[in-house]
XYZ file of C-alpha atoms in Angstrom:
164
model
C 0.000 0.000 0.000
C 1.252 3.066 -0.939
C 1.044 6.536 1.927
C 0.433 9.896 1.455
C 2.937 12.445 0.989
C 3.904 13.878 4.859
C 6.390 16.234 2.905
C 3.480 18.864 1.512
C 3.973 22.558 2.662
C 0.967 23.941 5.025
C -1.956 26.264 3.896
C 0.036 29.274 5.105
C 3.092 28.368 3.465
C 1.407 27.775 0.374
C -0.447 31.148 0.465
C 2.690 32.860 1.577
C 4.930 31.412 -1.285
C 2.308 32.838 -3.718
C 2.779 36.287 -2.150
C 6.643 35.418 -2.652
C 6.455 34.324 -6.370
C 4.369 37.700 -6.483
C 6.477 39.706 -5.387
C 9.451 38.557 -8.044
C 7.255 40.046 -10.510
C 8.208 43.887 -8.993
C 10.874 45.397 -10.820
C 11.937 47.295 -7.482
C 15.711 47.199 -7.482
C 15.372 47.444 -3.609
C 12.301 46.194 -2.931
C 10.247 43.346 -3.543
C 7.229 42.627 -1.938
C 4.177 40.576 -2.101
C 0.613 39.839 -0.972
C -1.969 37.191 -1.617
C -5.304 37.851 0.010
C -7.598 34.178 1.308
C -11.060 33.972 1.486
C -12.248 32.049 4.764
C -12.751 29.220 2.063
C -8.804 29.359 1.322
C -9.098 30.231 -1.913
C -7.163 32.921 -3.676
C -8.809 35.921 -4.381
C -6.588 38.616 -5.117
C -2.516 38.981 -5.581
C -0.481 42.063 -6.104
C 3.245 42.874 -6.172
C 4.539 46.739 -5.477
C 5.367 48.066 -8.405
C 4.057 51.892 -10.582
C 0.503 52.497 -11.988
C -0.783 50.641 -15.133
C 0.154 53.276 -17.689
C 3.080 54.585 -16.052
C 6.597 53.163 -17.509
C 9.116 51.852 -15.569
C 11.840 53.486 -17.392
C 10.371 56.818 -17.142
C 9.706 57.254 -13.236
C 12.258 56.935 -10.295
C 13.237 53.626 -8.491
C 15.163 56.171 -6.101
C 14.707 55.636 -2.814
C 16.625 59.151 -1.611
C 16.066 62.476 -3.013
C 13.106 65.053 -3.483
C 9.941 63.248 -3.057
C 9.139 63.884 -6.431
C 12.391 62.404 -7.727
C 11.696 59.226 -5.712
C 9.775 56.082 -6.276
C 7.405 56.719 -3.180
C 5.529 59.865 -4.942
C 4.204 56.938 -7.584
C 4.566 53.589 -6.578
C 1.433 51.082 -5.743
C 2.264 48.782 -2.347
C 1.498 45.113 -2.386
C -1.337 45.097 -0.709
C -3.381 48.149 -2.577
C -2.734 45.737 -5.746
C -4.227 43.091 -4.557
C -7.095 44.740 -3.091
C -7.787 46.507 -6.076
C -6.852 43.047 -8.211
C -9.609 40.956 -6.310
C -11.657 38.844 -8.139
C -14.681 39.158 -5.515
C -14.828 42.481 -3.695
C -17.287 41.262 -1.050
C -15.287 38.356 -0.180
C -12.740 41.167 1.139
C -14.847 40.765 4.293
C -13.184 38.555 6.819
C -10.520 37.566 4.389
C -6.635 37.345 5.717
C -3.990 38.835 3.638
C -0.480 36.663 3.575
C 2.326 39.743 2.921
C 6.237 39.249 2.407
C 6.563 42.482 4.727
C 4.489 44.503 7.126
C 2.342 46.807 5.845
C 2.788 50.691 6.098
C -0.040 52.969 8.015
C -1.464 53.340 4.458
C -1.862 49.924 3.288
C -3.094 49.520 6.364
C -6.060 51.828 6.358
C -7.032 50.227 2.680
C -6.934 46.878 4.424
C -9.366 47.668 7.304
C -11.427 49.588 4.972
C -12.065 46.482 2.772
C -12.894 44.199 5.959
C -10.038 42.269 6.169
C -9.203 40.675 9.422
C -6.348 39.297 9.415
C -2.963 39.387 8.170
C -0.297 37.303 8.200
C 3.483 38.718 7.542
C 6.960 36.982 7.117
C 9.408 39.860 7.496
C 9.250 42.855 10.035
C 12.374 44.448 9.058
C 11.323 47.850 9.672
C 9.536 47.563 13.098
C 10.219 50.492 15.222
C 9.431 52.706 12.317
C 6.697 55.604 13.024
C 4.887 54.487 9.862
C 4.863 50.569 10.381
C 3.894 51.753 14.406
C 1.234 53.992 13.052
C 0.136 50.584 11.021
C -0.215 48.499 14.012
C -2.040 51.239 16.273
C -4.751 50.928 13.315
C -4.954 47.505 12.975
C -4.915 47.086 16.958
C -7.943 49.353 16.767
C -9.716 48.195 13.598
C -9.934 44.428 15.706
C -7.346 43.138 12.504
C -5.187 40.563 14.163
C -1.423 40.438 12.819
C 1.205 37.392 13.250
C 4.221 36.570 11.867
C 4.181 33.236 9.957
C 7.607 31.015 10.681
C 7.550 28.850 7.999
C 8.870 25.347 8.811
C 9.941 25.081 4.996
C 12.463 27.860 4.670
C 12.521 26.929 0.706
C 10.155 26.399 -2.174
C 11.348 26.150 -5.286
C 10.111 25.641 -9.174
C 11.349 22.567 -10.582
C 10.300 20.903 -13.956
C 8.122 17.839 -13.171
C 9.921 14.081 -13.387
């Protein structure tokens, strides 16, 4: 008799690699992040990567991350999270989903996520903790009832591999 696979990466791993694989897509020299956003059915209902505006050319705005604001890729550039919100497949599902994220959102990412009705989210890194904007983030969330947790993954590595 032959067993099932005990090998097989968890739900959150799974969800949180998509928001990884996502998050290749950004052409951020700096920066790549990524977010997948889970009904409470765990399916998939929206993915984004940070990257500029459809319409606006890479080549033609900043990827600076010092400088004038204006000279800078913050004046234009779309977060993660807004992209996936706004990439959702089923807008009402929003409500009570959980959003898996590469990093921690900023104070306005995380304004768009209460707004929508998500309620939870799940982040791998938190590499900028301490800073007044990721603080301001958590003060929302705190008092929007959105419950935040790192995820440590027990599989540190998934890769793509052609199939034998």
């Amino acid at each position: 008799m032959t067993n099932k696979r005990t090998d097989y990466i968890s739900w959150e791993e799974y969800f949180m690699a998509i928001a990884q694989l996502s998050a290749k897509r950004s052409k951020d020299p700096s920066s790549q992040v990524g977010a997948c956003i889970v009904n409470a059915n765990k399916r998939v209902i929206g993915i984004g990567y940070n990257g500029f505006p459809i319409g606006c050319s890479d080549d033609e705005l900043p990827w600076s991350r010092e400088g004038e604001f204006l000279d800078t890729k913050y004046a234009y550039v779309c977060h993660a999270e807004m992209n996936a919100i706004t990439n959702a497949s089923n807008k009402p599902e929003l409500e009570g989903a959980s959003i898996y994220v590469s990093l921690f959102p900023c104070n306005e990412c995380a304004k768009l996520i209460v707004q929508v009705g998500i309620k939870e989210v799940v982040y791998l890194s938190d590499k900028y903790n301490g800073d007044p904007v990721f603080e301001a983030a958590r003060k929302i969330f705190k008092m929007a009832g959105v419950s935040c947790r790192q995820l440590l993954p027990e599989h540190k590595d998934i890769s793509l591999s052609l199939a034998e």
